[in-house]
Coordinates of C-alpha atoms in Angstrom, one line a residue:
X1248 CA 212.4 -2.3 -182.0
X1249 CA 213.2 0.9 -182.9
X1250 CA 210.2 3.3 -183.4
X1251 CA 209.9 5.3 -186.8
X1252 CA 206.3 6.4 -186.6
X1253 CA 203.7 6.3 -183.8
X1254 CA 199.9 6.3 -183.6
X1255 CA 198.2 7.8 -180.6
X1256 CA 194.6 6.8 -179.5
X1257 CA 193.4 9.0 -176.5
X1258 CA 190.5 8.7 -174.3
X1259 CA 189.6 12.4 -174.4
X1260 CA 187.2 12.1 -171.4
X1261 CA 189.9 11.2 -169.1
X1262 CA 191.9 14.5 -168.0
X1263 CA 195.0 11.9 -167.4
X1264 CA 195.0 10.4 -170.7
X1265 CA 194.9 14.0 -172.5
X1266 CA 197.9 15.0 -170.1
X1267 CA 199.7 11.9 -170.9
X1268 CA 199.2 12.5 -174.5
X1269 CA 201.4 15.5 -174.2
X1270 CA 204.1 13.5 -172.6
X1271 CA 204.0 10.9 -175.6
X1272 CA 203.9 13.8 -178.1
X1273 CA 206.9 15.6 -176.3
X1274 CA 208.7 12.4 -176.5
X1275 CA 208.3 11.6 -180.2
X1276 CA 209.5 15.3 -180.6
X1277 CA 212.8 14.6 -179.0
X1278 CA 213.5 11.6 -180.9
X1279 CA 212.4 13.0 -184.2
X1280 CA 209.4 10.4 -184.6
X1281 CA 206.3 11.0 -186.2
X1282 CA 203.3 11.0 -184.1
X1283 CA 199.4 11.3 -185.4
X1284 CA 196.3 11.0 -183.3
X1285 CA 194.1 8.4 -184.6
X1286 CA 190.3 7.4 -184.3
X1287 CA 189.5 11.0 -183.5
X1288 CA 186.0 12.2 -184.1
X1289 CA 183.3 14.7 -182.9
X1290 CA 179.6 14.4 -182.4
X1291 CA 178.0 13.9 -185.8
X1292 CA 181.1 13.0 -187.6
X1293 CA 181.9 10.0 -189.6
X1294 CA 184.7 7.5 -188.3
X1295 CA 187.0 5.7 -190.6
X1296 CA 187.7 2.1 -191.0
X1297 CA 190.8 0.4 -189.9
X1298 CA 192.7 0.9 -193.1
X1299 CA 191.9 4.3 -193.6
X1300 CA 192.8 5.2 -190.2
X1301 CA 196.2 3.1 -190.7
X1302 CA 197.0 5.5 -193.9
X1303 CA 196.0 8.8 -192.0
X1304 CA 198.4 7.9 -189.5
X1305 CA 201.2 7.2 -192.0
X1306 CA 201.3 3.4 -191.1
X1307 CA 202.9 3.5 -187.8
X1308 CA 205.0 0.6 -186.2
X1309 CA 203.6 1.6 -182.9
X1310 CA 200.2 2.5 -181.6
X1311 CA 200.1 4.0 -178.0
X1312 CA 196.6 4.0 -176.2
X1313 CA 196.0 6.1 -173.3
X1314 CA 192.6 5.0 -171.4
X1315 CA 191.1 1.6 -170.6
X1316 CA 190.7 -1.6 -172.4
X1317 CA 188.0 0.2 -174.8
X1318 CA 190.5 2.6 -175.7
X1319 CA 193.1 -0.2 -176.4
X1320 CA 190.6 -2.1 -178.7
X1321 CA 190.1 1.4 -180.7
X1322 CA 193.9 1.1 -181.3
X1323 CA 194.0 -2.7 -181.8
X1324 CA 191.6 -2.6 -184.7
X1325 CA 193.9 -0.3 -186.5
X1326 CA 197.3 -1.8 -185.4
X1327 CA 196.4 -5.4 -186.5
X1328 CA 195.9 -4.2 -190.2
X1329 CA 199.7 -4.0 -190.8
X1330 CA 201.2 -5.9 -187.8
X1331 CA 202.1 -2.4 -185.7
X1332 CA 202.7 -3.2 -182.0
X1333 CA 200.2 -1.8 -179.2
X1334 CA 201.2 -0.3 -175.9
X1335 CA 198.3 0.3 -173.8
X1336 CA 198.6 2.8 -171.0
X1337 CA 196.3 2.1 -168.1
X1338 CA 193.9 4.6 -167.0
X1339 CA 190.7 2.2 -166.7
X1340 CA 189.0 0.3 -163.9
X1341 CA 189.3 -3.3 -164.9
X1342 CA 192.0 -3.6 -167.5
X1343 CA 193.2 -7.0 -168.8
X1344 CA 194.9 -5.3 -172.0
X1345 CA 196.9 -2.0 -170.8
X1346 CA 200.3 -2.7 -169.8
X1347 CA 201.7 0.2 -167.9
X1348 CA 200.5 3.2 -165.6
X1349 CA 200.4 6.7 -166.9
X1350 CA 203.3 7.9 -164.8
X1351 CA 205.4 5.1 -166.5
X1352 CA 204.6 6.0 -170.2
X1353 CA 208.0 7.9 -170.9
X1354 CA 210.0 4.8 -169.5
X1355 CA 208.0 2.4 -171.5
X1356 CA 208.4 4.4 -174.9
X1357 CA 212.3 4.4 -174.0
X1358 CA 212.0 0.3 -173.2
X1359 CA 210.2 -0.3 -176.9
X1360 CA 212.4 2.1 -178.7
X1361 CA 215.9 0.7 -177.3
X1362 CA 214.6 -3.1 -177.4
X1363 CA 213.9 -3.3 -173.8
X1364 CA 210.6 -4.9 -174.3
X1365 CA 209.1 -8.0 -175.8
X1366 CA 206.2 -8.6 -178.1
X1367 CA 203.4 -10.8 -177.1
X1368 CA 201.0 -12.2 -179.8
X1369 CA 197.4 -12.8 -179.5
X1370 CA 194.8 -14.7 -181.7
X1371 CA 192.2 -12.7 -183.5
X1372 CA 189.1 -13.7 -185.3
X1373 CA 187.9 -12.6 -189.0
X1374 CA 184.8 -13.4 -190.7
X1375 CA 182.9 -13.8 -194.0
X1376 CA 179.2 -13.2 -194.4
X1377 CA 176.5 -13.9 -197.0
X1378 CA 176.5 -10.2 -198.3
X1379 CA 178.5 -7.2 -197.5
X1380 CA 177.4 -5.9 -194.1
X1381 CA 175.1 -2.6 -194.1
X1382 CA 173.7 -0.5 -191.3
X1383 CA 170.4 0.9 -192.4
X1384 CA 169.6 4.5 -191.8
X1385 CA 168.2 5.3 -188.3
X1386 CA 169.3 2.1 -186.6
X1387 CA 172.7 3.4 -185.9
X1388 CA 171.2 6.3 -184.0
X1389 CA 168.6 4.2 -182.2
X1390 CA 171.1 1.8 -181.0
X1391 CA 173.9 4.1 -180.1
X1392 CA 171.8 6.9 -178.5
X1393 CA 174.2 8.8 -175.9
X1394 CA 177.1 7.5 -177.4
X1395 CA 179.8 8.8 -180.4
X1396 CA 179.2 7.8 -183.9
X1397 CA 179.4 4.4 -185.1
X1398 CA 182.3 2.9 -187.0
X1399 CA 181.3 2.1 -190.7
X1400 CA 180.3 -1.2 -191.8
X1401 CA 183.7 -3.2 -192.7
X1402 CA 185.1 -3.2 -196.2
X1403 CA 185.1 -6.3 -198.2
X1404 CA 188.5 -7.8 -198.8
X1405 CA 189.8 -8.1 -202.4
X1406 CA 190.0 -11.9 -202.1
X1407 CA 186.4 -12.3 -202.4
X1408 CA 185.1 -14.0 -205.4
X1409 CA 181.6 -13.5 -206.1
X1410 CA 179.5 -16.4 -206.5
X1411 CA 182.0 -19.0 -205.5
X1412 CA 179.6 -20.3 -202.5
X1413 CA 182.3 -19.0 -199.9
X1414 CA 180.4 -15.7 -199.1
X1415 CA 182.0 -12.1 -198.9
X1416 CA 185.3 -11.9 -197.2
X1417 CA 185.2 -9.0 -194.6
X1418 CA 187.9 -6.6 -193.6
X1419 CA 187.5 -7.7 -189.8
X1420 CA 189.9 -8.0 -186.8
X1421 CA 188.4 -9.0 -183.6
X1422 CA 190.6 -9.3 -180.7
X1423 CA 187.8 -9.8 -178.2
X1424 CA 184.8 -11.2 -179.9
X1425 CA 182.0 -11.1 -182.6
X1426 CA 178.3 -10.8 -181.4
X1427 CA 174.9 -11.4 -183.1
X1428 CA 172.3 -9.9 -180.8
X1429 CA 168.8 -9.2 -181.0
X1430 CA 167.3 -5.7 -182.0
X1431 CA 163.8 -5.8 -180.8
X1432 CA 163.8 -5.8 -176.9
X1433 CA 160.8 -8.0 -176.9
X1434 CA 162.0 -10.6 -179.4
X1435 CA 165.1 -13.0 -179.1
X1436 CA 167.0 -13.8 -182.2
X1437 CA 166.6 -17.1 -183.7
X1438 CA 170.0 -18.5 -185.2
X1439 CA 171.4 -21.7 -186.4
X1440 CA 174.8 -22.5 -185.2
X1441 CA 177.2 -24.4 -187.1
X1442 CA 180.9 -25.8 -186.1
X1443 CA 183.3 -26.9 -188.7
X1444 CA 180.4 -26.8 -191.2
X1445 CA 178.2 -29.2 -189.2
X1446 CA 174.8 -28.0 -187.7
X1447 CA 175.2 -28.0 -183.7
X1448 CA 171.7 -26.3 -182.7
X1449 CA 169.3 -23.6 -183.2
X1450 CA 169.3 -20.9 -180.6
X1451 CA 166.6 -18.5 -179.6
X1452 CA 168.6 -16.2 -177.4
X1453 CA 169.4 -12.6 -176.6
X1454 CA 172.9 -12.9 -178.2
X1455 CA 175.5 -15.1 -179.2
X1456 CA 179.2 -14.5 -178.7
X1457 CA 181.9 -15.7 -180.6
X1458 CA 185.0 -14.9 -178.6
X1459 CA 189.0 -15.4 -178.7
X1460 CA 190.8 -16.6 -175.2
X1461 CA 191.5 -13.0 -174.8
X1462 CA 187.9 -12.0 -175.0
X1463 CA 186.7 -14.8 -172.7
X1464 CA 187.3 -12.2 -169.7
X1465 CA 184.9 -9.8 -171.4
X1466 CA 181.3 -10.0 -172.7
X1467 CA 181.7 -14.1 -172.8
X1468 CA 182.4 -14.1 -169.1
X1469 CA 179.8 -11.9 -168.2
X1470 CA 177.4 -14.1 -169.9
X1471 CA 178.8 -17.1 -167.7
X1472 CA 181.6 -18.4 -170.2
X1473 CA 184.7 -19.6 -169.1
X1474 CA 188.1 -17.9 -168.5
X1475 CA 190.7 -19.0 -170.7
X1476 CA 194.5 -18.4 -171.0
X1477 CA 195.2 -15.9 -173.4
X1478 CA 198.2 -18.2 -174.7
X1479 CA 195.6 -20.5 -175.8
X1480 CA 194.5 -20.9 -179.6
X1481 CA 190.5 -21.3 -179.5
X1482 CA 187.2 -20.2 -180.5
X1483 CA 184.9 -19.6 -177.6
X1484 CA 180.8 -19.7 -178.4
X1485 CA 178.5 -18.6 -175.7
X1486 CA 174.8 -18.0 -176.0
X1487 CA 173.4 -15.3 -174.0
X1488 CA 169.8 -16.3 -172.2
X1489 CA 169.2 -19.1 -174.5
X1490 CA 165.6 -20.5 -174.5
X1491 CA 166.9 -24.1 -174.5
X1492 CA 168.2 -27.0 -172.2
X1493 CA 171.7 -26.8 -173.6
X1494 CA 172.9 -23.4 -172.5
X1495 CA 176.8 -24.1 -171.8
X1496 CA 179.8 -22.5 -173.6
X1497 CA 181.5 -24.7 -176.4
X1498 CA 185.1 -24.3 -176.9
X1499 CA 186.3 -25.1 -180.4
X1500 CA 189.6 -25.6 -182.1
X1501 CA 191.0 -22.5 -183.6
X1502 CA 190.8 -24.1 -187.2
X1503 CA 186.9 -24.9 -186.7
X1504 CA 185.1 -22.1 -188.0
X1505 CA 181.7 -21.2 -186.3
X1506 CA 178.7 -20.1 -188.7
X1507 CA 175.7 -18.3 -187.6
X1508 CA 172.5 -18.1 -189.7
X1509 CA 169.5 -16.0 -189.0
X1510 CA 166.4 -18.2 -189.2
X1511 CA 163.5 -17.3 -191.3
X1512 CA 161.3 -16.6 -188.2
X1513 CA 163.6 -14.4 -186.4
X1514 CA 164.1 -10.7 -186.6
X1515 CA 166.6 -8.8 -187.5
X1516 CA 170.1 -9.1 -185.8
X1517 CA 172.7 -6.7 -184.9
X1518 CA 176.7 -8.0 -185.5
X1519 CA 179.2 -6.1 -183.1
X1520 CA 182.6 -6.6 -183.3
X1521 CA 184.8 -6.0 -180.2
X1522 CA 181.6 -4.0 -179.0
X1523 CA 181.2 -1.8 -181.9
X1524 CA 178.0 -2.2 -184.0
X1525 CA 179.0 -3.0 -187.7
X1526 CA 176.1 -4.1 -189.5
X1527 CA 172.4 -5.8 -189.6
X1528 CA 171.6 -9.3 -190.6
X1529 CA 167.9 -10.0 -192.2
X1530 CA 166.6 -13.6 -191.9
X1531 CA 168.3 -16.0 -193.9
X1532 CA 171.7 -14.1 -193.8
X1533 CA 174.8 -15.6 -192.2
X1534 CA 178.2 -15.0 -190.9
X1535 CA 181.2 -17.2 -190.7
X1536 CA 183.6 -16.2 -187.9
X1537 CA 187.1 -18.1 -187.7
X1538 CA 190.8 -17.4 -186.6
X1539 CA 192.6 -14.9 -188.4
X1540 CA 196.0 -15.1 -189.8
X1541 CA 196.6 -11.7 -188.5
X1542 CA 197.8 -11.8 -185.0
X1543 CA 198.1 -8.6 -182.7
X1544 CA 201.2 -7.7 -181.2
X1545 CA 201.3 -6.5 -177.4
X1546 CA 204.1 -4.8 -176.0
X1547 CA 205.0 -6.2 -172.8
X1548 CA 207.7 -4.8 -170.4
X1549 CA 207.7 -7.8 -168.3
X1550 CA 206.3 -11.3 -168.1
X1551 CA 202.8 -11.5 -168.2
X1552 CA 201.1 -12.5 -164.9
X1553 CA 197.4 -13.0 -166.4
X1554 CA 196.4 -15.0 -163.3
X1555 CA 197.7 -12.5 -161.0
X1556 CA 195.9 -9.8 -163.0
X1557 CA 192.6 -11.9 -162.9
X1558 CA 192.9 -12.3 -159.3
X1559 CA 193.3 -8.6 -158.6
X1560 CA 190.9 -7.6 -161.1
X1561 CA 187.9 -9.7 -159.8
X1562 CA 189.2 -9.4 -156.2
X1563 CA 189.3 -13.1 -155.8
X1564 CA 191.3 -12.5 -152.5
X1565 CA 188.3 -10.9 -151.1
X1566 CA 186.5 -14.1 -150.4
X1567 CA 186.0 -14.4 -146.5
X1568 CA 188.0 -17.6 -146.7
X1569 CA 191.1 -16.1 -147.6
X1570 CA 191.4 -14.3 -144.3
X1571 CA 191.7 -17.3 -142.1
X1572 CA 195.1 -18.2 -142.9
X1573 CA 196.4 -15.1 -144.3
X1574 CA 198.3 -14.6 -147.7
X1575 CA 199.1 -18.0 -149.7
X1576 CA 202.4 -19.3 -149.6
X1577 CA 204.1 -19.6 -153.1
X1578 CA 203.7 -22.9 -154.8
X1579 CA 206.9 -23.4 -155.8
X1580 CA 209.8 -21.7 -154.2
X1581 CA 213.0 -22.8 -156.6
X1582 CA 216.4 -22.8 -155.0
X1583 CA 217.9 -24.5 -157.9
X1584 CA 217.4 -24.8 -161.6
X1585 CA 214.3 -26.2 -163.1
X1586 CA 213.9 -30.1 -163.0
X1587 CA 213.9 -31.7 -166.3
X1588 CA 210.4 -33.0 -166.0
X1589 CA 209.2 -29.4 -165.5
X1590 CA 211.1 -27.7 -168.1
X1591 CA 208.6 -27.9 -170.8
X1592 CA 206.1 -26.2 -168.6
X1593 CA 205.3 -22.5 -168.2
X1594 CA 206.5 -21.7 -164.6
X1595 CA 207.3 -18.0 -163.2
X1596 CA 210.3 -17.2 -162.6
X1597 CA 211.6 -15.8 -159.2
X1598 CA 210.8 -12.0 -159.2
X1599 CA 213.1 -9.5 -160.3
X1600 CA 213.9 -6.2 -158.4
X1601 CA 211.8 -4.4 -161.2
X1602 CA 209.2 -6.7 -160.5
X1603 CA 209.0 -6.2 -156.9
X1604 CA 209.4 -2.3 -156.8
X1605 CA 206.5 -0.3 -155.1
X1606 CA 203.7 1.0 -157.5
X1607 CA 203.9 3.9 -159.5
X1608 CA 202.5 6.8 -158.0
X1609 CA 199.3 8.1 -159.5
X1610 CA 199.9 10.7 -162.4
X1611 CA 199.4 14.3 -161.1
X1612 CA 196.8 15.9 -162.8
X1613 CA 197.5 19.3 -164.6
X1614 CA 195.3 22.5 -163.9
X1615 CA 195.1 23.1 -167.8
X1616 CA 194.1 19.4 -168.7
X1617 CA 190.5 19.4 -169.9
X1618 CA 188.1 16.9 -171.3
X1619 CA 186.6 17.4 -174.6
X1620 CA 183.0 16.4 -174.6
X1621 CA 181.6 14.4 -177.4
X1622 CA 185.3 12.9 -178.3
X1623 CA 185.6 9.1 -178.1

């Protein structure tokens, strides 16, 4: 996909990210491609919503993120608004979304620009609510003490029809999850949970997570939820510390909306989208979360090895039992074409020379690379 305009999201607290950003800008200058830094802010400044950021960046067709998965999510919320592809450059610690090392960023840009990359699509979530989301004055500062400024509440989508009984359509695109969580430390949030329009159960819990398969390795996983292949289409509901016997995750079909209604005896609840506070719900308010028609388009330079990444990120080979027999043999070692009865399955192909080459060396840190405090 030839790149005509690029949006750049940089974790300014990482010197390597700041340095890699200069490599991206220089590559854009050489190729006469417009490049705009997006989602940039300083302390006490307001941040823009996804559509505003998109227009500010000139509607890029490629968004490059330099940081970890948190930085990637910042870029994803903007890219998904117009179907831009996202290339994540890995500078984090536990990354499932980022694709390339910072030392390979120029090679990756060349591959994207000249058609040497593939696009992998991921399911996202969107939502409706009983009323437009708001963040009352003072709560934002309390909940985000020590962090940068919050995003504004999501805008109302134009297809909303007031009084039609379907609530307010929100301009939300969540790659990982939508979370309803308690505000008061000594009170749980009480919520009625509906699946496909029918009441499933009422929960008193610290939080209630609605996640995508991509988000199954994030907050939902930390709360005891299952790991789902990102190739799946599903909506994953996981309660956090519920006061009830039924405390299991429920995995619903992608066309089964999940509703969360704050019960009358509950306190207020916070709504977070991909880890960002976006609104406060009062007793009686509700949100409906469901699969979006928008897909996130991830740039991939080689076939995704999700389970290898899962094994590496969580150090699954560090278990004592793995040391007894050494490294495990490959499950299949094909010496001929895939048999007909296996042809419909997702089976890894033999590694190519590019797949087996030595890992890239760490990016050198320039003496002039500095971090700018207060920048997200």
